[in-house]
Each structure stands twice: as structure tokens, then as C-alpha cells.
Coordinates of C-alpha atoms in Angstrom, one line a residue:
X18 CA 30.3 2.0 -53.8
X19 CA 27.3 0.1 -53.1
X20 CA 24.3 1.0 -51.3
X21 CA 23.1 -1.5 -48.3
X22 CA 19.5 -1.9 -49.4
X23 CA 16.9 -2.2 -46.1
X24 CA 14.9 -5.0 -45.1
X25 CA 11.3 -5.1 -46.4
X26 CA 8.4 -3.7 -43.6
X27 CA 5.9 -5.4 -43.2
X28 CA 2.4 -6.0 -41.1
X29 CA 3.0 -9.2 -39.4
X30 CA -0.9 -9.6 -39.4
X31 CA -0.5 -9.8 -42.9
X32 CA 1.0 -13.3 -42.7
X33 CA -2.9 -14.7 -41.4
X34 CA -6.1 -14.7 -42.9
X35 CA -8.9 -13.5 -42.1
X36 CA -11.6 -15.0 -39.4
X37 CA -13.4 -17.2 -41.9
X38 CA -11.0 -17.0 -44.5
X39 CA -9.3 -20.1 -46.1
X40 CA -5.8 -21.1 -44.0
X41 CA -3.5 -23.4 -42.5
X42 CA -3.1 -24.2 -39.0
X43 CA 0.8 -23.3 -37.6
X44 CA 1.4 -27.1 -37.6
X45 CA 0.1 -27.9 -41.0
X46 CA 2.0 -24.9 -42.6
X47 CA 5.0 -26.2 -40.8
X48 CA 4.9 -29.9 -41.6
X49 CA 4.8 -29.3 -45.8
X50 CA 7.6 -26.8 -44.6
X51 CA 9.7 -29.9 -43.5
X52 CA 8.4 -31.8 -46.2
X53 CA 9.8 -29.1 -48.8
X54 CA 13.2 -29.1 -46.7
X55 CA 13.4 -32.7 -47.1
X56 CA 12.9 -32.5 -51.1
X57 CA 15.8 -29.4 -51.3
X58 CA 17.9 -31.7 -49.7
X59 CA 17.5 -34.4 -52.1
X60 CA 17.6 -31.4 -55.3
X61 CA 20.9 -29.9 -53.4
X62 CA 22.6 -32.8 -54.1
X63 CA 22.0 -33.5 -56.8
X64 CA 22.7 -30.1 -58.0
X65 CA 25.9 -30.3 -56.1
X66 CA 26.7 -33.6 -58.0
X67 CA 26.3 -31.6 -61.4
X68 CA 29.8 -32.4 -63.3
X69 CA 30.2 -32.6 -67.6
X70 CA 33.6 -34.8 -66.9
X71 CA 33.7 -38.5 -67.2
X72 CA 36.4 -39.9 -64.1
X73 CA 38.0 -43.2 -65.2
X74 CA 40.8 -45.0 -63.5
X75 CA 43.4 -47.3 -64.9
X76 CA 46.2 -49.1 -64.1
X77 CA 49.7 -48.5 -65.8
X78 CA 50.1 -51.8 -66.7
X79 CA 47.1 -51.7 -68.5
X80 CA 45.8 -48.7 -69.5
X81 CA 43.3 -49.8 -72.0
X82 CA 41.3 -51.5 -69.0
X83 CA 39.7 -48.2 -67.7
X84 CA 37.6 -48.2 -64.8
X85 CA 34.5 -45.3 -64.4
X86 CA 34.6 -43.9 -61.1
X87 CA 31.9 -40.9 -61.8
X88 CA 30.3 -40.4 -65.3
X89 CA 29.7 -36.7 -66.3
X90 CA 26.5 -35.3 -67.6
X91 CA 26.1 -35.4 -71.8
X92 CA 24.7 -31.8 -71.3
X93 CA 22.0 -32.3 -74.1
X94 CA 19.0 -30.5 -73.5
X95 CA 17.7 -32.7 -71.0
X96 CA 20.3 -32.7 -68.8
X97 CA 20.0 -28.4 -68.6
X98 CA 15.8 -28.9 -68.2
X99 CA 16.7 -30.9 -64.8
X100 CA 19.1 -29.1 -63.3
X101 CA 17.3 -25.8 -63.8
X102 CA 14.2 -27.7 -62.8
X103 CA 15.7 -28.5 -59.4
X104 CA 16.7 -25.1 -59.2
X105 CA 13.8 -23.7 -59.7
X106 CA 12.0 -26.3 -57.4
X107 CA 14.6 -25.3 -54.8
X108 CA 13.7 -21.8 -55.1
X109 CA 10.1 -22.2 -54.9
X110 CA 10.3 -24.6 -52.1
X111 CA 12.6 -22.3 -50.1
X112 CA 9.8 -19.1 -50.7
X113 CA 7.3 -21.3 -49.3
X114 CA 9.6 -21.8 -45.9
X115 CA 10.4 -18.3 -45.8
X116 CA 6.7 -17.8 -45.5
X117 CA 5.9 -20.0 -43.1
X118 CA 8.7 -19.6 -41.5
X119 CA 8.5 -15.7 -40.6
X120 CA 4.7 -16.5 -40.1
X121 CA 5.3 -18.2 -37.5
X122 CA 8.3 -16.4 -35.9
X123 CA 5.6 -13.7 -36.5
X124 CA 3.1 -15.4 -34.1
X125 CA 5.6 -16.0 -31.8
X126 CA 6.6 -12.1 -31.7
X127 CA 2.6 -10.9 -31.5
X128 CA 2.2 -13.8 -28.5
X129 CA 5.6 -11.9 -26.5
X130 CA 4.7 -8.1 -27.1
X131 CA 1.0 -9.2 -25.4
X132 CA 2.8 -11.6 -22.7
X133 CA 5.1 -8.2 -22.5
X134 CA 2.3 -5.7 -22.3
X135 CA 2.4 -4.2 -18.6
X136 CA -0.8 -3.2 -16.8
X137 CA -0.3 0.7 -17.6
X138 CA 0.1 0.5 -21.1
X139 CA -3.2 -1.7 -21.8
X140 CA -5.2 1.2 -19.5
X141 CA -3.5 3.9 -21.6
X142 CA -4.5 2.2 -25.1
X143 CA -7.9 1.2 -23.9
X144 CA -8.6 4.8 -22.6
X145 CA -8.5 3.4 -19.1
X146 CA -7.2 5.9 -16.2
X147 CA -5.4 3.7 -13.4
X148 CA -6.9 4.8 -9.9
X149 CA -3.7 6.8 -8.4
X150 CA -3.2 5.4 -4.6
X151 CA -5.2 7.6 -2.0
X152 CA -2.9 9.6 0.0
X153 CA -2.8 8.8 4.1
X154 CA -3.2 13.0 5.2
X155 CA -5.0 11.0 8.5
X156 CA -1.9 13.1 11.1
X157 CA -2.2 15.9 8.8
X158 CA -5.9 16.0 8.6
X159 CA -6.0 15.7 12.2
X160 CA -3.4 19.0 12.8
X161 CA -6.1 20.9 11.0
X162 CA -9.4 19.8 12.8
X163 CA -8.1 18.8 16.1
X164 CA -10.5 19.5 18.8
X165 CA -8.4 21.8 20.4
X166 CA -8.8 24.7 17.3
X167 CA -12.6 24.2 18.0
X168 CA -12.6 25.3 21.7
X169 CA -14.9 28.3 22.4
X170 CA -13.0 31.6 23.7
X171 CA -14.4 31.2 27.3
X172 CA -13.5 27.2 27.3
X173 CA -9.9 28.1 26.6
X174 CA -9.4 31.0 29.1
X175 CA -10.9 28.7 31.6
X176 CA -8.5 26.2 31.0
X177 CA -5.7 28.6 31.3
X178 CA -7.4 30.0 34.6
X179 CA -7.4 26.4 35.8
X180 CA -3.9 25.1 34.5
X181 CA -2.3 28.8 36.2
X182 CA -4.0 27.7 39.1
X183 CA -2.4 24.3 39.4
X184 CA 1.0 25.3 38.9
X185 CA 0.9 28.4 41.1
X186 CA -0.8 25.9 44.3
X187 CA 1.2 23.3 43.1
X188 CA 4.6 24.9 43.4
X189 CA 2.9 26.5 46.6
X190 CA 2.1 23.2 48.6
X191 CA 5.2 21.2 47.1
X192 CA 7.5 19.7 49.6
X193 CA 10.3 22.7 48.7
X194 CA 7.3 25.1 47.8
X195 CA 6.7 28.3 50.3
X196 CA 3.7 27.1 52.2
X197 CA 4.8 23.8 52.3
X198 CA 8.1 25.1 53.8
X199 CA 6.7 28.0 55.9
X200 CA 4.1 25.2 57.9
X201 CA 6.8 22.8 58.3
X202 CA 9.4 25.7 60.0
X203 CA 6.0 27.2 62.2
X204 CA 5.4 23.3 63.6
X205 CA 9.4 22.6 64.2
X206 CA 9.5 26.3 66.0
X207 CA 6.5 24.8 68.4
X208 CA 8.8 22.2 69.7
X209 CA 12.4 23.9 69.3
X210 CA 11.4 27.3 70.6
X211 CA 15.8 28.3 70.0
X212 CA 18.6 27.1 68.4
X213 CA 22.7 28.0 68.8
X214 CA 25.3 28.8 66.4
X215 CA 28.8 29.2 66.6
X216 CA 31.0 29.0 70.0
X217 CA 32.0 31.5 72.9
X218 CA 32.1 34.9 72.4
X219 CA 30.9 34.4 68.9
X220 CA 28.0 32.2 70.0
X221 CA 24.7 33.3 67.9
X222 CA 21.4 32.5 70.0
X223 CA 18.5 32.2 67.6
X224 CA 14.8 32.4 69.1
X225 CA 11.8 31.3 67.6
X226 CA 8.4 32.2 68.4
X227 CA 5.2 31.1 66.2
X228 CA 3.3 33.6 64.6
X229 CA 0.4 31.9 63.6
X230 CA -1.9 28.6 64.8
X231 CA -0.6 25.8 63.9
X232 CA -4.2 24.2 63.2
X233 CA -4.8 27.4 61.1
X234 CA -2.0 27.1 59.4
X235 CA -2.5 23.2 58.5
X236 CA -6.2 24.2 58.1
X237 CA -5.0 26.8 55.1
X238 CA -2.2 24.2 53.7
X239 CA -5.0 21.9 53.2
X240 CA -7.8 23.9 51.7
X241 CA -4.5 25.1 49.2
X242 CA -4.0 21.3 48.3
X243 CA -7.6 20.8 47.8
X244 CA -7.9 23.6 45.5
X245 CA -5.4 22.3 43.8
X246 CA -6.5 19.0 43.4
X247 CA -9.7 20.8 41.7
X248 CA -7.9 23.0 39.4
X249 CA -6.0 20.1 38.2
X250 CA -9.2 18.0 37.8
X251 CA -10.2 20.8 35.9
X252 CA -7.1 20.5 33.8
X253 CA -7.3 17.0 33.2
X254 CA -10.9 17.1 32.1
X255 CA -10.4 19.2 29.5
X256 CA -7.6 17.8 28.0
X257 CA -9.7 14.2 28.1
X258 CA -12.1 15.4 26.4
X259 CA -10.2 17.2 23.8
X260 CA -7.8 13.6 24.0
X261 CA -11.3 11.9 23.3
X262 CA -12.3 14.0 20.6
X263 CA -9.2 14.0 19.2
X264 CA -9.3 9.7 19.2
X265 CA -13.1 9.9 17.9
X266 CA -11.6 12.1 14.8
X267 CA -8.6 10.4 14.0
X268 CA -10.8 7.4 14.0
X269 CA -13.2 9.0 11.6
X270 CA -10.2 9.9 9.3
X271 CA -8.5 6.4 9.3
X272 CA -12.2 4.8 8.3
X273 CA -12.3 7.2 5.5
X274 CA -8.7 6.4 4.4
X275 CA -9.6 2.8 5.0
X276 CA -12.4 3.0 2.9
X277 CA -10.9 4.8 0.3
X278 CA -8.1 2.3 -0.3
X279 CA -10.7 -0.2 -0.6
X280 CA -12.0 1.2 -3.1
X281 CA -9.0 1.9 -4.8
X282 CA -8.0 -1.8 -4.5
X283 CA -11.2 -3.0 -5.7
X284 CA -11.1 -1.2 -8.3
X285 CA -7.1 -1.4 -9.4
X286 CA -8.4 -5.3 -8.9
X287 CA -10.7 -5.1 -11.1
X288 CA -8.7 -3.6 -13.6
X289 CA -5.7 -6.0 -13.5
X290 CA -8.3 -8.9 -13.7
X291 CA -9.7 -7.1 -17.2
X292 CA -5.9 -7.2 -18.0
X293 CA -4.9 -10.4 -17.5
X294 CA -8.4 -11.7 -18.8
X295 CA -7.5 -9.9 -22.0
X296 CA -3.4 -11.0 -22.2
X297 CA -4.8 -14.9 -22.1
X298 CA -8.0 -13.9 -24.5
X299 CA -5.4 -12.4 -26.9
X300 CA -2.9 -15.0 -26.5
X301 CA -5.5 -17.6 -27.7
X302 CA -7.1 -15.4 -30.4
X303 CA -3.4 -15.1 -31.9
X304 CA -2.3 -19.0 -31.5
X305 CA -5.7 -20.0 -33.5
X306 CA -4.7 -17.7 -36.5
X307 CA -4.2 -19.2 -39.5
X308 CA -1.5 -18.8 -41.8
X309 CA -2.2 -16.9 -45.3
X310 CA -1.1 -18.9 -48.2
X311 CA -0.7 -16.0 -51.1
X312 CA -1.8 -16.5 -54.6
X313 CA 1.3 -16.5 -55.6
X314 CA 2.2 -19.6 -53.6
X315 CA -0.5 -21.4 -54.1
X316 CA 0.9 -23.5 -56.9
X317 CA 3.6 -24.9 -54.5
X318 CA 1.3 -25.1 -51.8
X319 CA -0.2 -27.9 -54.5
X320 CA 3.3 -29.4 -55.3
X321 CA 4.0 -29.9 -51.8
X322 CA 0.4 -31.8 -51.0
X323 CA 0.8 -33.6 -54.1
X324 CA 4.2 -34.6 -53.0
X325 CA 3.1 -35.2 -49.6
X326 CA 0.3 -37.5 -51.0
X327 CA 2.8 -39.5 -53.5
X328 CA 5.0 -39.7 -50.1
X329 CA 2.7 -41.3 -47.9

């Protein structure tokens, strides 16, 4: 059973020389490449025309008149020295191609893998760390340092003194509220001093009589809805200024933010321009290599110019 052998490894930078070494340029290497095709062409057929049989035609009527349609080789000496020198021609031609050839699919493959390189694996083989995208912790920043966790302990029992106040006068003075509801019953019992319910002997006869000066009473509803008003002022002043500082802060955040992803876009900028300068740099570097012609090729490198010159 036979083994499948592997193909050969090798350093595709192997196929160029050196900068300042002797080389050919992708489109000379490729041209004596064509050149050499064209000459295995030619050898293939003749090799393919090979044949030690003469082929002679006659006609039955006269078959001494014999007509040579293809004329075999005499296979002297000769004969063998050129076929096996348009094999070996072949051969050597076809080495050459395959040199070229795979150089220059080479070049192709080193131009894709840098077209291919992405932005993260140039910073991580260049040692360069990518600037990770600032976080926005602006709301959550702002939970932590709000205005209203700095308030002194006097400021905030004041508030609650003022904000009880409100609601308790407030419910007090509303339309429905007690005082609101016990002035409007003392001014309707200082016009309607009685009022009836129900008929005959079941007839309920209700009196009213006011308790209190109206004017007082008025007098004390109003000073209530004044004190209200300033309790609520109160209220509403605080939580302004708490609103206020609040706005200044979360400004102050969102600048910071904002200035950080500035800098982090600047900088990611930066980078990506240091990439792409590279990808075109590299590019460039690899399309101006020059293909390696090995020692060992370097006599058909010489048959192929010579053959090139006697072709011109």
C-alpha cells in the first residue's frame, strides 16, 4: 500500500531576493515564463510525433507505386540525443515556470493576508493595546453624587418641616379640605339661618347659628393659604436648587464623557491611520520584490534569454 507523500513547506519569502540582491521584476520572470511555454509547445510535439514506423499507401492495382504518408525515425543515435534533448529541455523549461509561477502566486498570497490583516491583529503583533470604548456611567455617576446625598442634616429636616407643612395646609384650605369646608358652611348659615327635612309629622327642623365671625374666620382661612403658599415656596426652592445642581453635575459628567471619547477617537484614529498607512506601505514593499532566480536555474535562466535574443 502506498504512502501519499506531503507537499514540500516552504517560506514563500524564499522565492525573492534580497533588497540589493540580483532579481527579476514579476513581469520579466513572467515573460521568459511564456517564452519557455511557447518552446514546450513546439518540443511537445514533436515528442508526440516520435514514431520508428514508416506509413505508405498504395493502391491495389498497383502496389508497387507506394505513397509515404509519415516516415518513421531511423533510431540511430541521433535520433535518441533529440528526443531526450527535448525532454530534458521540456523538463528544465517546465522547473523554471514552476518557479516563477508559485513566485508569483506567492506575491499574490503575501499581498491578500496584508489586504486581510484586520485592525486588531496588526495592534496585537505590533505590541499595540487598542483604546477599549469609555463607558457612559453619566445616570449612574449622577445616582451616586446627586445633590440631594450632599444635603446637610438641618437642610433636609427643614425640607421635611416645610413639605409636611404644605400638605397638611394644603389639604386644610382645599376646596373639600376642613377649613375650606367649615368657612364655606359658617358664611351659608349667615344667610340660611334653618333648613327642613322630611314632611308632616316626620318634618326635621334644622337651625343654624354661627359660632364664629365670619371676617375672623376668612381672616384665619387666608393667613392658612398664605402660609401655605410659603411652605410650598420653601419646597420648591429647595428642590430647584438641588434640580440645578443636579443639571450643573450631570453637565460636568457628560463633558468628561465627551472628552474622554474624544480622546479615545483620536486616538483609535490615529491608530487605524498607522494601519492602513502600513497595509499600503507593505503592499508596495511586497509588489517591488524581486524574484530569486536559484543557482540551480540559472543555466536556463541563460537558455531562455539566449532564446529570447535569437527570437527577437
Amino acid at each position: 500500500m502506498s504512502t501519499k507523500l506531503s507537499e514540500p513547506v516552504f517560506n514563500p519569502e524564499n522565492y525573492f531576493a534580497a533588497e540589493g540582491d540580483k532579481g527579476m521584476t514579476s513581469t520579466s520572470a513572467n515573460k521568459l515564463a511564456n517564452l519557455a511555454k511557447e518552446r514546450n509547445r513546439e518540443d511537445m510535439l514533436f515528442i508526440e510525433s516520435v514514431r520508428f514506423v514508416n506509413e505508405e499507401m498504395s493502391l491495389l492495382t498497383s502496389p508497387a507505386e507506394k505513397v509515404l504518408l509519415l516516415e518513421g525515425m531511423k533510431g540511430d543515435s541521433a535520433d535518441f540525443s533529440k528526443i531526450k534533448e527535448a525532454m530534458l529541455r521540456v523538463a528544465r523549461f517546465n522547473s523554471f515556470i514552476s518557479w516563477v509561477r508559485e513566485a508569483i502566486k506567492a506575491k499574490d498570497s503575501m499581498i491578500g493576508k496584508v489586504k486581510l490583516t484586520s485592525l486588531t491583529e496588526w495592534c496585537k503583533k505590533n505590541n499595540i493595546d487598542l483604546p477599549k470604548v469609555p463607558l457612559n456611567k453619566v445616570e449612574e455617576d449622577l445616582e451616586e453624587n446627586r445633590a440631594a446625598s450632599k444635603i446637610g442634616i438641618e437642610d433636609m429636616a427643614r425640607y421635611f418641616i416645610n413639605e409636611s407643612k404644605a400638605s397638611v395646609l394644603g389639604q386644610a384650605i382645599h376646596p373639600e379640605g376642613s377649613i375650606a369646608r367649615a368657612r364655606k358652611n359658617l358664611m351659608e348659615a349667615s344667610i340660611r339661618h334653618s333648613y327642613k327635612e322630611g314632611e308632616g309629622k316626620d318634618m326635621v327642623i334644622t337651625t343654624l347659628s354661627p359660632t364664629a365671625d365670619i371676617k375672623a374666620v376668612t381672616d384665619f382661612y387666608m393667613s392658612l393659604q398664605s402660609d401655605w403658599r410659603h411652605a410650598e415656596s420653601l419646597v420648591n426652592q429647595s428642590k430647584n436648587e438641588w434640580e440645578q445642581a443636579d443639571s450643573e453635575l450631570r453637565l460636568e459628567l457628560t463633558n468628561e464623557y465627551n472628552k474622554k471619547m474624544r480622546e479615545h477617537e483620536n486616538l483609535t484614529a490615529r491608530i487605524k491611520s498607522d494601519w492602513e498607512k502600513w497595509k499600503l506601505e507593505e503592499v508596495r514593499r511586497i509588489g517591488k520584490l524581486k524574484i530569486r532566480i536559484p543557482q540551480t536555474l540559472q543555466p536556463v535562466l541563460d537558455e531562455l534569454l539566449a532564446l529570447g535574443k535569437d527570437s527577437q
